[in-house]
Coordinates of C-alpha atoms and ligand atoms in Angstrom, one line a residue:
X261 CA -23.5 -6.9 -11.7
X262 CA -25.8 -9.2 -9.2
X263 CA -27.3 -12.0 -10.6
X264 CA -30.0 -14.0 -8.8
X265 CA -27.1 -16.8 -8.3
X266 CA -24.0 -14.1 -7.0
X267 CA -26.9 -12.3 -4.8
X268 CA -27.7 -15.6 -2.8
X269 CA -24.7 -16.8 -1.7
X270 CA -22.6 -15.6 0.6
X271 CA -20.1 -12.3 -0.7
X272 CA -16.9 -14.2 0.3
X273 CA -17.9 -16.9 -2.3
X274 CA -17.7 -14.4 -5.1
X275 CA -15.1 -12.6 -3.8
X276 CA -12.7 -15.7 -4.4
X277 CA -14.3 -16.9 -7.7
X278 CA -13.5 -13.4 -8.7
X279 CA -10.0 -13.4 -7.5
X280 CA -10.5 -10.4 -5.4
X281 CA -9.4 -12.1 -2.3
X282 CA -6.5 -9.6 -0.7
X283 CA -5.5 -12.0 1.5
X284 CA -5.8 -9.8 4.6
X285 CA -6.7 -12.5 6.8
X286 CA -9.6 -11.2 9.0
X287 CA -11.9 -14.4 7.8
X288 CA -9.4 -16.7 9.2
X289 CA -9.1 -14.4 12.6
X290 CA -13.1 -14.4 12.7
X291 CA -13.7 -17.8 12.0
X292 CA -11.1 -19.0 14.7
X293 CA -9.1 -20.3 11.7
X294 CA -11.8 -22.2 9.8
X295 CA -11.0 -20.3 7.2
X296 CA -7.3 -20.9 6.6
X297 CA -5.6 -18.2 4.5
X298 CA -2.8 -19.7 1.9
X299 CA 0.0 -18.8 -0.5
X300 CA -0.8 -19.5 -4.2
X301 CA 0.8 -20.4 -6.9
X302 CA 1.5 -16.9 -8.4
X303 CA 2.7 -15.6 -5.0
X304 CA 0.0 -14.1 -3.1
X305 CA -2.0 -15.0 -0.3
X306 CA -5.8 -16.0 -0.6
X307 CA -8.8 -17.2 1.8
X308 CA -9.3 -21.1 1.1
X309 CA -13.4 -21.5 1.6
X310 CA -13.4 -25.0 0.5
X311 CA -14.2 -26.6 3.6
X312 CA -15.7 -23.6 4.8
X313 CA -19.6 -24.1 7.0
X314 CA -22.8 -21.8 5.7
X315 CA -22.5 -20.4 8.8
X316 CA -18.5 -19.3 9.1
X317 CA -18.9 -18.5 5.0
X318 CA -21.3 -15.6 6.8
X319 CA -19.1 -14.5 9.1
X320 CA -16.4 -14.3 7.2
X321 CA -18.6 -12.3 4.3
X322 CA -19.3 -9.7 7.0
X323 CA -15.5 -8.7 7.9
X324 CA -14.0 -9.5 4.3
X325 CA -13.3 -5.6 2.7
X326 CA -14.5 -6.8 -0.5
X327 CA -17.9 -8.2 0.2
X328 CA -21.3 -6.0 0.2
X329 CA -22.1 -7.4 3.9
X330 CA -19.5 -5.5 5.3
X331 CA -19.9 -1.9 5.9
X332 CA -18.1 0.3 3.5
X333 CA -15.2 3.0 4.4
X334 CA -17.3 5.9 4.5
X335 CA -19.6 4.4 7.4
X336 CA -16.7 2.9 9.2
X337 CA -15.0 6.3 9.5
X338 CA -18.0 7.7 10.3
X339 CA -18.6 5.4 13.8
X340 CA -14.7 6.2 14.1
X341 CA -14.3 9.7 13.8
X342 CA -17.9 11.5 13.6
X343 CA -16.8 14.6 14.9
X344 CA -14.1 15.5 12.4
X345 CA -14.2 17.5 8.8
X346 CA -14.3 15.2 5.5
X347 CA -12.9 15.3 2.1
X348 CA -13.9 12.8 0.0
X349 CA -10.5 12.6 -1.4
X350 CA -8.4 12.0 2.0
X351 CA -11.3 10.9 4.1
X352 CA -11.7 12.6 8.1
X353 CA -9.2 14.1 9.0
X354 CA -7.2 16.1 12.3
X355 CA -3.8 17.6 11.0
X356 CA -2.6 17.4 7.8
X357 CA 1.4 17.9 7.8
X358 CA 4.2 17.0 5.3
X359 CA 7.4 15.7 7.6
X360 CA 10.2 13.7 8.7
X361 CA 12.3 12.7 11.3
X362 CA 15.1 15.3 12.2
X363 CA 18.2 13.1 12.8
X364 CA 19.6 12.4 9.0
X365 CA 21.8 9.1 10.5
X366 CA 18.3 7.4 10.5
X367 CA 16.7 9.0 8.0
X368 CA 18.5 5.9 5.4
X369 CA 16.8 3.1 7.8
X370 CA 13.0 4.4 6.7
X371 CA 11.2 4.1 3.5
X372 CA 9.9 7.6 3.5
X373 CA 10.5 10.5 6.2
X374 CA 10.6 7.4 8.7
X375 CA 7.3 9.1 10.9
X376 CA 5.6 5.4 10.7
X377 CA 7.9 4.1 13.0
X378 CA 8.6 6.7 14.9
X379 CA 5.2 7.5 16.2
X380 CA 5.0 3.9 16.8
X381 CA 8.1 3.9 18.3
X382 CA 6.5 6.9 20.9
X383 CA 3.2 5.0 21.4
X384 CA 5.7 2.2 22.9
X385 CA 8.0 4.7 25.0
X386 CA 4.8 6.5 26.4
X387 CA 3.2 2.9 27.5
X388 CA -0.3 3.5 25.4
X389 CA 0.9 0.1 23.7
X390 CA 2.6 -3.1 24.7
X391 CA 3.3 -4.2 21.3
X392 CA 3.3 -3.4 17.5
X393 CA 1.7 -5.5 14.9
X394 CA 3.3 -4.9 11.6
X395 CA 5.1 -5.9 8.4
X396 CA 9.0 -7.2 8.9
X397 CA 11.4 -9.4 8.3
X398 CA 10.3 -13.3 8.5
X399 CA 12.0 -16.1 7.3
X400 CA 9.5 -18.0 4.6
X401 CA 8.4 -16.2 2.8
X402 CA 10.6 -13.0 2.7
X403 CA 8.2 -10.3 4.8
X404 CA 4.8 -10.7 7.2
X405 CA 3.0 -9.6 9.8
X406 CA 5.2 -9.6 12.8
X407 CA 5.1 -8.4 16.7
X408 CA 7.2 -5.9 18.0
X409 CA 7.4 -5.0 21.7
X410 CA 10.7 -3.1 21.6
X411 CA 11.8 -0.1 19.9
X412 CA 14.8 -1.7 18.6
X413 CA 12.3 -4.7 17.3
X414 CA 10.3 -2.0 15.8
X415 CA 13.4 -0.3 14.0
X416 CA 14.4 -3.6 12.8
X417 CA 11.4 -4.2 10.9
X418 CA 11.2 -0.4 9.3
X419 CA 10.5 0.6 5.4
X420 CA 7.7 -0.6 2.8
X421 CA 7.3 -4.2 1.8
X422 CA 6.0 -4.3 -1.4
X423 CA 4.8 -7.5 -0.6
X424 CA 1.4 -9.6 0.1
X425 CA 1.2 -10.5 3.7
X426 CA -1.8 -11.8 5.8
X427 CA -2.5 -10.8 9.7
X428 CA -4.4 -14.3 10.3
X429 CA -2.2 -16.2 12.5
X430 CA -0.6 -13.1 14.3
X431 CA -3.8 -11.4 15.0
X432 CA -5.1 -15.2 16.5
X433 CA -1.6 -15.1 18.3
X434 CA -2.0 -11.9 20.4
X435 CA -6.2 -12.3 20.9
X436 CA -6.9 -12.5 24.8
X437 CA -3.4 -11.6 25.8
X438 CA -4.2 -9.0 28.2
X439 CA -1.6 -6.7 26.3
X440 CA -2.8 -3.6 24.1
X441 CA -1.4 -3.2 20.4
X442 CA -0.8 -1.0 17.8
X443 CA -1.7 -2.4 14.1
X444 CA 0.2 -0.9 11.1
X445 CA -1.3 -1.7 7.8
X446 CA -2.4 -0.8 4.2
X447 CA -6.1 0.6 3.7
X448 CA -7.6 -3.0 3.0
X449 CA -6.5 -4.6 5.7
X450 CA -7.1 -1.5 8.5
X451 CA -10.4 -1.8 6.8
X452 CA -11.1 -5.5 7.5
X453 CA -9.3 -5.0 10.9
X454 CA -12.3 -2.6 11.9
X455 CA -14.7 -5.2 10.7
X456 CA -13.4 -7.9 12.5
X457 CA -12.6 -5.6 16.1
X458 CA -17.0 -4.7 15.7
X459 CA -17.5 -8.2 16.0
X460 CA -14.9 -9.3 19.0
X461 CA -15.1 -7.2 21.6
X462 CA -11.5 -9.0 23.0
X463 CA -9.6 -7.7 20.0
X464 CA -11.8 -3.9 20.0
X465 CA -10.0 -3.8 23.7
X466 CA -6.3 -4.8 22.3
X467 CA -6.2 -2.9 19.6
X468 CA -5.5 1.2 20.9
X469 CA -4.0 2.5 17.4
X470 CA -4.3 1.5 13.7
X471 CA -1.6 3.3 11.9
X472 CA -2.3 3.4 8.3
X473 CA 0.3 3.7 4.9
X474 CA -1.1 4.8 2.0
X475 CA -1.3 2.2 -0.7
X476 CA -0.9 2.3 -4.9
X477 CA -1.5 -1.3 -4.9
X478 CA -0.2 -4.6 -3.8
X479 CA 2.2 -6.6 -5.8
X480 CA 3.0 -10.4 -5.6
X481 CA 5.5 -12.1 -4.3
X482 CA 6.8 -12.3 -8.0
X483 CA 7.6 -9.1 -8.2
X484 CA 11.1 -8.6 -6.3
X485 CA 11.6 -12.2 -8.0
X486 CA 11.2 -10.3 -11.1
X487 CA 14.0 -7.3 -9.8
X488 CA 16.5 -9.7 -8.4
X489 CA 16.4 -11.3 -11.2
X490 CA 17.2 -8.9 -13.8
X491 CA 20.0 -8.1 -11.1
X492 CA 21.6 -11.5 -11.8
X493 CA 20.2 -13.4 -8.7
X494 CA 17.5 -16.0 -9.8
X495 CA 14.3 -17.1 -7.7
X496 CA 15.7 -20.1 -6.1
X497 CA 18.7 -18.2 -5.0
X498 CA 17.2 -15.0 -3.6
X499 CA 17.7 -14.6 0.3
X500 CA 15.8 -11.2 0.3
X501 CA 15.2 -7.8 -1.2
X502 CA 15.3 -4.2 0.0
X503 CA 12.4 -2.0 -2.0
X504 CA 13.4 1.4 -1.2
X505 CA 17.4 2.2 -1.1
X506 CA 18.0 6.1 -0.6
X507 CA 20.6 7.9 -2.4
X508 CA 21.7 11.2 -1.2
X509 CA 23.0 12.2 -4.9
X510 CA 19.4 11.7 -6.3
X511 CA 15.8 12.7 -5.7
X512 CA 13.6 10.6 -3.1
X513 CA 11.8 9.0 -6.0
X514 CA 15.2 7.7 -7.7
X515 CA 15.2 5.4 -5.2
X516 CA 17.2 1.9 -5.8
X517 CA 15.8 -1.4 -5.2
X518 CA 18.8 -3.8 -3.8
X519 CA 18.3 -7.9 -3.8
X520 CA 20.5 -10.0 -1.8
X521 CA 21.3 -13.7 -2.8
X522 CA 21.7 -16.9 -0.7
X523 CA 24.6 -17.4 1.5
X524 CA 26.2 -13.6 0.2
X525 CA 26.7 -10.6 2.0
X526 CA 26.0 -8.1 -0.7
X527 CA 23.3 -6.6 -2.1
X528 CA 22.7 -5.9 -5.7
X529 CA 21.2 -2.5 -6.7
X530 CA 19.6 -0.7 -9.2
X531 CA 17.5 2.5 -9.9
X532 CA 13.7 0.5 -9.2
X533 CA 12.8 2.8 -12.1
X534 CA 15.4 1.5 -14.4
X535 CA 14.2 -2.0 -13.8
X536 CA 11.9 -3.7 -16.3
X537 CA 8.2 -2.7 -14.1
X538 CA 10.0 -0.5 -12.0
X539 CA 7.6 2.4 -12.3
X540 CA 4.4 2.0 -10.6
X541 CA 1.8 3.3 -13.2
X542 CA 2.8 -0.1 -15.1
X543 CA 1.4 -1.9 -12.3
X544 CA 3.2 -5.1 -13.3
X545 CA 2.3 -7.8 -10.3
X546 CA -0.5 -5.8 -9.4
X547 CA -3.5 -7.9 -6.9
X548 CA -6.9 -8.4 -9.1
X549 CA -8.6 -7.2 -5.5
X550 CA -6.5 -3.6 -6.3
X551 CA -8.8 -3.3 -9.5
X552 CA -11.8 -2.5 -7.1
X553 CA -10.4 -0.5 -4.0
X554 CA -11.1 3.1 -3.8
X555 CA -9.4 3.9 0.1
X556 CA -5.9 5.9 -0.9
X557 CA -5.5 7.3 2.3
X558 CA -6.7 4.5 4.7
X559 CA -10.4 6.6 5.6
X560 CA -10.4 3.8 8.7
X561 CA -7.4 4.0 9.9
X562 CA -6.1 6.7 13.5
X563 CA -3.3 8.5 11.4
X564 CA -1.8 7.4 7.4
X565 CA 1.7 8.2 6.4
X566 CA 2.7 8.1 3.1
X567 CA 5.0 10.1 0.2
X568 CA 4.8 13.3 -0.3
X569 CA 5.0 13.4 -3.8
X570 CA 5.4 17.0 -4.4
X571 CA 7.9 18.6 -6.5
X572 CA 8.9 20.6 -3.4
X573 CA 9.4 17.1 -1.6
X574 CA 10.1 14.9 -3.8
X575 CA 14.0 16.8 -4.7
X576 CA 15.2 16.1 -1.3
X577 CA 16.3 12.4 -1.5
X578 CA 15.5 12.2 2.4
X579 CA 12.3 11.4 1.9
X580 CA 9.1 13.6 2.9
X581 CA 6.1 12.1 4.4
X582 CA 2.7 13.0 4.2
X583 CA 0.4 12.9 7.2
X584 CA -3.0 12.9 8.0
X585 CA -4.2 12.4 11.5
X586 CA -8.1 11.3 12.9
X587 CA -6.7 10.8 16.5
X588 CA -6.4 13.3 19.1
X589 CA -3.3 11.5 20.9
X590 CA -1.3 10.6 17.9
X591 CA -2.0 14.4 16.8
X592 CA -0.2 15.6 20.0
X593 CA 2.3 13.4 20.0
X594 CA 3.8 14.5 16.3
X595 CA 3.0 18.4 17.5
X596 CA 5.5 17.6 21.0
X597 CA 8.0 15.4 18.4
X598 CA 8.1 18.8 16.2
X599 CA 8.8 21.3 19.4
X600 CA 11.4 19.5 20.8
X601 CA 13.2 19.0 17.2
X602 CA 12.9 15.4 16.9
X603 CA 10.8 15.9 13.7
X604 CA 9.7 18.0 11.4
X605 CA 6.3 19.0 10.9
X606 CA 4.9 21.4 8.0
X607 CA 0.9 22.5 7.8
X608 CA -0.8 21.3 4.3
X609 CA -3.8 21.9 3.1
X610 CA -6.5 19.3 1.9
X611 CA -5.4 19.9 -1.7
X612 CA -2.4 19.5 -1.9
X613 CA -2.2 16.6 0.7
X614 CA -4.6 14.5 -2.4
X615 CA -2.2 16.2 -5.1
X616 CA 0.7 13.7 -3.6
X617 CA -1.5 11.0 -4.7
X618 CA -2.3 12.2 -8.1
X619 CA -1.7 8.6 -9.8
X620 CA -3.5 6.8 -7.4
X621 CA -6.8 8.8 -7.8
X622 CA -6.8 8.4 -11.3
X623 CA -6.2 4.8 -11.3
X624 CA -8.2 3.9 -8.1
X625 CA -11.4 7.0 -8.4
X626 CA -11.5 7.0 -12.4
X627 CA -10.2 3.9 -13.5
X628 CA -12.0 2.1 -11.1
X629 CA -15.1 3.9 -12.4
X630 CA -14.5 2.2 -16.0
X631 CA -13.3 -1.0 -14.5
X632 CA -16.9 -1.1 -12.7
X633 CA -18.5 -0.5 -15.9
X634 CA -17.2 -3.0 -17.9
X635 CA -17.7 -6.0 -15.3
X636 CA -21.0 -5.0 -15.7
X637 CA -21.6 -4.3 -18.8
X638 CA -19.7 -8.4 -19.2
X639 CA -22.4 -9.8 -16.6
X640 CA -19.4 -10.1 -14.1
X641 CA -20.1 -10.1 -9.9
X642 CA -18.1 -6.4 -8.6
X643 CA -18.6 -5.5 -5.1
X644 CA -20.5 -2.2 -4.6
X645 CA -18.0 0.4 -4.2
X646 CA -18.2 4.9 -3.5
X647 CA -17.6 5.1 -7.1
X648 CA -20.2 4.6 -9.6
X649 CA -19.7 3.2 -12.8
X650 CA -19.8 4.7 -16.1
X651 CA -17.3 6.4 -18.7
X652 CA -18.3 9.2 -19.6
X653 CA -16.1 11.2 -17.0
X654 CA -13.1 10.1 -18.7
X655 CA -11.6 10.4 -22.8
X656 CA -11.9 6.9 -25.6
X657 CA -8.1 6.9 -24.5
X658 CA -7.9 7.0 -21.3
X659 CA -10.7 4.2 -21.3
X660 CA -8.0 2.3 -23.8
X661 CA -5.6 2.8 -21.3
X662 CA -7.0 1.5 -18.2
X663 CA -8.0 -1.8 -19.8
X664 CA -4.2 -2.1 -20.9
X665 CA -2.8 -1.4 -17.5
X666 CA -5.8 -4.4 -16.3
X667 CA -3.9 -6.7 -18.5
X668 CA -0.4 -5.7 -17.9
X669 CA -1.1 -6.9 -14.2
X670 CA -2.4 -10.0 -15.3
X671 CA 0.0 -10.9 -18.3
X672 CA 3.2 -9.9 -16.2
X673 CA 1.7 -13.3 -13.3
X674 CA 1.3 -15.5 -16.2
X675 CA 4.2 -14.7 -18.1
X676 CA 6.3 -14.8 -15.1
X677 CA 5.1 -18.1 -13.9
X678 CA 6.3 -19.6 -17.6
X679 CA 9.6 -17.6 -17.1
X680 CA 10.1 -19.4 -13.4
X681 CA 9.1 -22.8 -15.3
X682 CA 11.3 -22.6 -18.4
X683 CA 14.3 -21.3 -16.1
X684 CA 14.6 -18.7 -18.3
X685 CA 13.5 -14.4 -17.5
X686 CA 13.4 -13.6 -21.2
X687 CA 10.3 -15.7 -21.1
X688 CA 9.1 -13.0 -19.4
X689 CA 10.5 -9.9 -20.2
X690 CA 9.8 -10.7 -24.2
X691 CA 5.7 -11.0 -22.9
X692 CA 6.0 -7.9 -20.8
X693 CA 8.0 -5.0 -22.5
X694 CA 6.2 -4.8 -25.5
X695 CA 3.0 -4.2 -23.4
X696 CA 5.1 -1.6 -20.9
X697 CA 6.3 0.4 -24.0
X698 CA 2.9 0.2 -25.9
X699 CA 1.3 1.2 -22.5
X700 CA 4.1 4.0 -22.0
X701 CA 3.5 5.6 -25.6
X702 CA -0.2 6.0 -24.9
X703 CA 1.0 8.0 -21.2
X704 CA 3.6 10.1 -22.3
X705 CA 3.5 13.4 -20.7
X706 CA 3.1 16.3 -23.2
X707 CA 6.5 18.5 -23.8
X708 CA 4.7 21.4 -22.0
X709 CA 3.8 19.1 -18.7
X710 CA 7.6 17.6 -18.5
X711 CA 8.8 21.5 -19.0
X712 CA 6.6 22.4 -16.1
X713 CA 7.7 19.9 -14.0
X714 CA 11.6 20.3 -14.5
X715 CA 11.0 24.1 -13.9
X716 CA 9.1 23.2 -10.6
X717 CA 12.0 21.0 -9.3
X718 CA 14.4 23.4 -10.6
X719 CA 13.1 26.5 -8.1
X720 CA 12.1 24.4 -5.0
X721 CA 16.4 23.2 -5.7
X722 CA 17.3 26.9 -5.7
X723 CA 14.9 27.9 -3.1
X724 CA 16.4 24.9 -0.6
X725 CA 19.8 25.9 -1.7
X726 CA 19.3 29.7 -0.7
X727 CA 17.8 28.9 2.8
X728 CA 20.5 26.3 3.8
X729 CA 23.2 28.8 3.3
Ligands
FAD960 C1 2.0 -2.1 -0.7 C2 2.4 -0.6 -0.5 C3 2.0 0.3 -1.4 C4 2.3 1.7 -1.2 N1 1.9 2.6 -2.1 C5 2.1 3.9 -1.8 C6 1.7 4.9 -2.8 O1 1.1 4.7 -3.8 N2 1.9 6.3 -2.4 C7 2.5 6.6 -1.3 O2 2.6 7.8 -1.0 N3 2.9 5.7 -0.4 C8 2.7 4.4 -0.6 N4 3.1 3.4 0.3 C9 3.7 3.9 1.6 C10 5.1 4.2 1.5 O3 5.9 3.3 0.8 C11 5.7 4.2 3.0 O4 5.5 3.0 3.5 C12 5.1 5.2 3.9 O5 5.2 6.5 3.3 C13 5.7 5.2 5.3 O6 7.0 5.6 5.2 P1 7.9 5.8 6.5 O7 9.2 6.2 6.2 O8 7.1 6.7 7.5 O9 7.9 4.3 7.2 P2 9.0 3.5 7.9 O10 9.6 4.3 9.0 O11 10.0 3.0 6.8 O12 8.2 2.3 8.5 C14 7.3 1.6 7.7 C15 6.4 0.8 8.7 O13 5.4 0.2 7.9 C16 5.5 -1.2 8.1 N5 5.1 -1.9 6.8 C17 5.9 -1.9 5.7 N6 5.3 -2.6 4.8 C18 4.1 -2.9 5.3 C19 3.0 -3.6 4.7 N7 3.0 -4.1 3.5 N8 1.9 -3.8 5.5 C20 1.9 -3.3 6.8 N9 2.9 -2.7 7.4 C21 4.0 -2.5 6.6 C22 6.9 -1.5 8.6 O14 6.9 -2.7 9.3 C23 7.2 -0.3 9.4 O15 6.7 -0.5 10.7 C24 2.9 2.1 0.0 C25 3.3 1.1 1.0 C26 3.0 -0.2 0.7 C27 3.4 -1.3 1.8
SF4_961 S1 -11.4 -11.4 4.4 FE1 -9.4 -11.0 3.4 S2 -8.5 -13.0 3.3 FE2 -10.6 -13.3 3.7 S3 -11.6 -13.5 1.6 FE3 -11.8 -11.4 2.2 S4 -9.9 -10.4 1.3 FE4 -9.6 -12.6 1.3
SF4_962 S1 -4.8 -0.9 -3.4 FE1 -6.4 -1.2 -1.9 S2 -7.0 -3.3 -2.0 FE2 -5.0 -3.1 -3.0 S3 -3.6 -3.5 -1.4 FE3 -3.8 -1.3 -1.4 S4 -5.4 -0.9 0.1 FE4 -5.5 -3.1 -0.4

């Protein structure tokens, strides 16, 4: 809701009173670094306005992704990509392909079906880009945005960190260079990339290709914390963390999440979804800003990769990714990758491409509908957003529900902070499992839905089995 107070000032000031600061960084790259972006407490970063001038506090409200003086998804896409059909699911769209790379020896190395780095890998080999700016391997903290300008750089840095990580000083770094770029990021932040490249004509010139990855939500830095420690390795001692360990005796979504301590050579693993917050829909760890994005399949963005979560897909432990391309050269490069065998490419249709996101759209289209509702109906500042509010589209339970999942998020930061201070995980996982199994009664799939489900992985096993003979 806008009062006469929120509606004066600028939108990055409620933003951060809010808490809805993703900590993308494109206020500190438009203000030069006036507005310095930060780690908090809780393990996530977040725009520090303090010292902030009326004047950069505008500036920064027109390229934040959360305020209402920067242009929404829909209109961004539209300047980007006028010419091509929309779904209001997926956004514009090219091609739409389910994939991977061919060669199975790399296949381990990627989070998914590996495409995300191999089409930036191409965009390198062909000379369109000098350099790729994405998520890797730092030293403090564990993962953030990085360059790359060789293949073997980019390889380095492959699979999903679950983890916040701001573009701020990198994006300063590379600004007036002379060298063109690739950016790979998560909705929000190709969204805020686009705000900030209308504005600066330098970095619109740098920046050829934004490669997007579809997003559930952001986590804190708490979360593989929370993993490695219920593997035996606490905070202090955690070196760093692999989110997305394939096993070739289980499905793609059994994936193991592996945590490395200080000083050792081994990593520690587990089934993520045997962890305590392993599966997603909990959304332990979960960003407040999450609460109020409705972009699953980065709308802004030249090309988004993400899982195929299809029953057909989902069996082969490979990993399958789904594709959708807005950009003509990207589109040819994956169509010459598929002829000459170095990946495989598979036509999907509009549905089924927002079927692999079925979660998402009910927390991020429906849920976000009710979250909307009630901020309003509490007097609460929310950004404007493609959804409207209201509840009527949705059951009493459901409603239930996605206030319980709202406070999951919240109660697993606190709680894990106390755990952290006391020295002690039980501190935590005595808050948090009785909210995961209250939350996981009310979700339980009816007996007819899991029986559907097996049978569906059950013939696309048989079917795979019959054609590989
Ligand atoms: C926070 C987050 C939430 C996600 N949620 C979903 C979801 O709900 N549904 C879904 O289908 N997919 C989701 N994904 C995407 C999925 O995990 C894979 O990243 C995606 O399918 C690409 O896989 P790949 O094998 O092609 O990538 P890889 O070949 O493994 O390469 C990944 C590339 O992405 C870069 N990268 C990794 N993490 C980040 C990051 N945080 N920000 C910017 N660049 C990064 C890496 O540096 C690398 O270049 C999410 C990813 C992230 C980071
Ligand atoms: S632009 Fe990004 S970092 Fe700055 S306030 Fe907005 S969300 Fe936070
Ligand atoms: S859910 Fe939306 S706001 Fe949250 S990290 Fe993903 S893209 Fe950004």
């Amino acid at each position: 809701m806008t009062t006469p107070e929120t509606s004066s000032r600028p939108g990055i000031v409620n933003v951060i009173e809010r808490n809805m600061c993703v900590g993308c960084g494109a206020c500190g790259v438009a203000t030069g670094g006036r507005i310095p972006v930060t780690i908090r407490p809780r393990g996530y970063y977040e725009a520090d306005i303090a010292g902030a001038s009326p004047a950069d506090l505008a500036t920064a409200s027109r390229v934040c992704p959360f305020t209402n003086e920067s242009e929404d998804e829909d209109t961004v896409a539209h300047r980007l990509f006028p010419d091509l059909p929309k779904d209001g699911r997926i956004g514009h769209h090219r091609s739409l392909f389910a994939g991977r790379v061919a060669d199975d020896g790399e296949i381990p190395f990627s989070s998914s079906g590996g495409l995300t780095s191999w089409t930036a890998s191409r965009l390198l080999e062909r000379g369109l880009i000098d350099g790729v700016i994405h998520v890797g391997n730092v030293e403090q903290p564990m993962f953030g945005y990085v360059v790359s300008t060789t293949i073997g750089e980019l390889r380095d840095g492959r699979k999903s960190k679950y983890y916040p990580a701001t573009f701020d000083e990198v994006l300063r770094g590379i600004r007036g260079d002379g060298r063109r770029y690739a950016f790979i990021g998560i909705p929000c932040a190709v969204k805020a990339l686009r705000h900030v490249t209308e504005q600066d004509s330098t970095l619109r010139d740098q920046i050829a290709f934004c490669l997007g990855i579809v997003c559930g939500h952001l986590k804190t830095m708490a979360y593989p914390e929370s993993f490695a420690w219920q593997l035996g390795i606490a905070p202090d001692e955690l070196e760093t963390v692999d989110f997305r360990i394939k096993d070739p005796s289980l499905t793609s979504r059994q994936y193991k999440f592996g945590a490395r301590a200080k000083g050792s050579d081994r990593f520690e693993e587990a089934q993520t979804l045997s962890l305590v917050g392993g599966s997603w829909g909990h959304a332990v760890f979960q960003l407040n800003a999450c609460n109020y994005c409705d972009d699953v399949f980065a709308e802004t963005a030249d090309v988004v990769f993400g899982d195929a979560w299809l029953s057909k897909y989902e069996i082969d432990w490979r990993g399958t990714n789904v594709v959708v391309t807005r950009n003509e050269v990207i589109d040819e490069i994956l169509r010459a990758g598929a002829q000459v065998g170095q990946i495989t490419l598979e036509e999907l249709d509009p549905d089924s491409v927002a079927k692999t996101q079925a979660g998402n759209y009910r927390h991020r289209r429906d849920g976000l509908a009710v979250r909307l509702a009630d901020d309003d109906a509490d007097g609460s500042w929310r950004p404007d957003k493609r959804v409207k509010p209201g509840y009527d589209h949705v059951s009493e339970e459901r409603v239930g529900l996605i206030r319980n999942r709202r406070n999951l998020s919240e109660v697993s930061q606190t709680a894990f902070a106390d755990a952290k201070e006391a020295r002690d995980l039980n501190v935590y996982l005595n808050a948090i499992k009785p909210l995961i199994d209250s939350y996981q009664s009310q979700t339980k799939m009816t007996f007819v839905t899991r029986v559907r489900n097996k049978i569906q992985r059950e013939s696309w096993k048989l079917i795979r089995k019959v054609s590989n003979r």
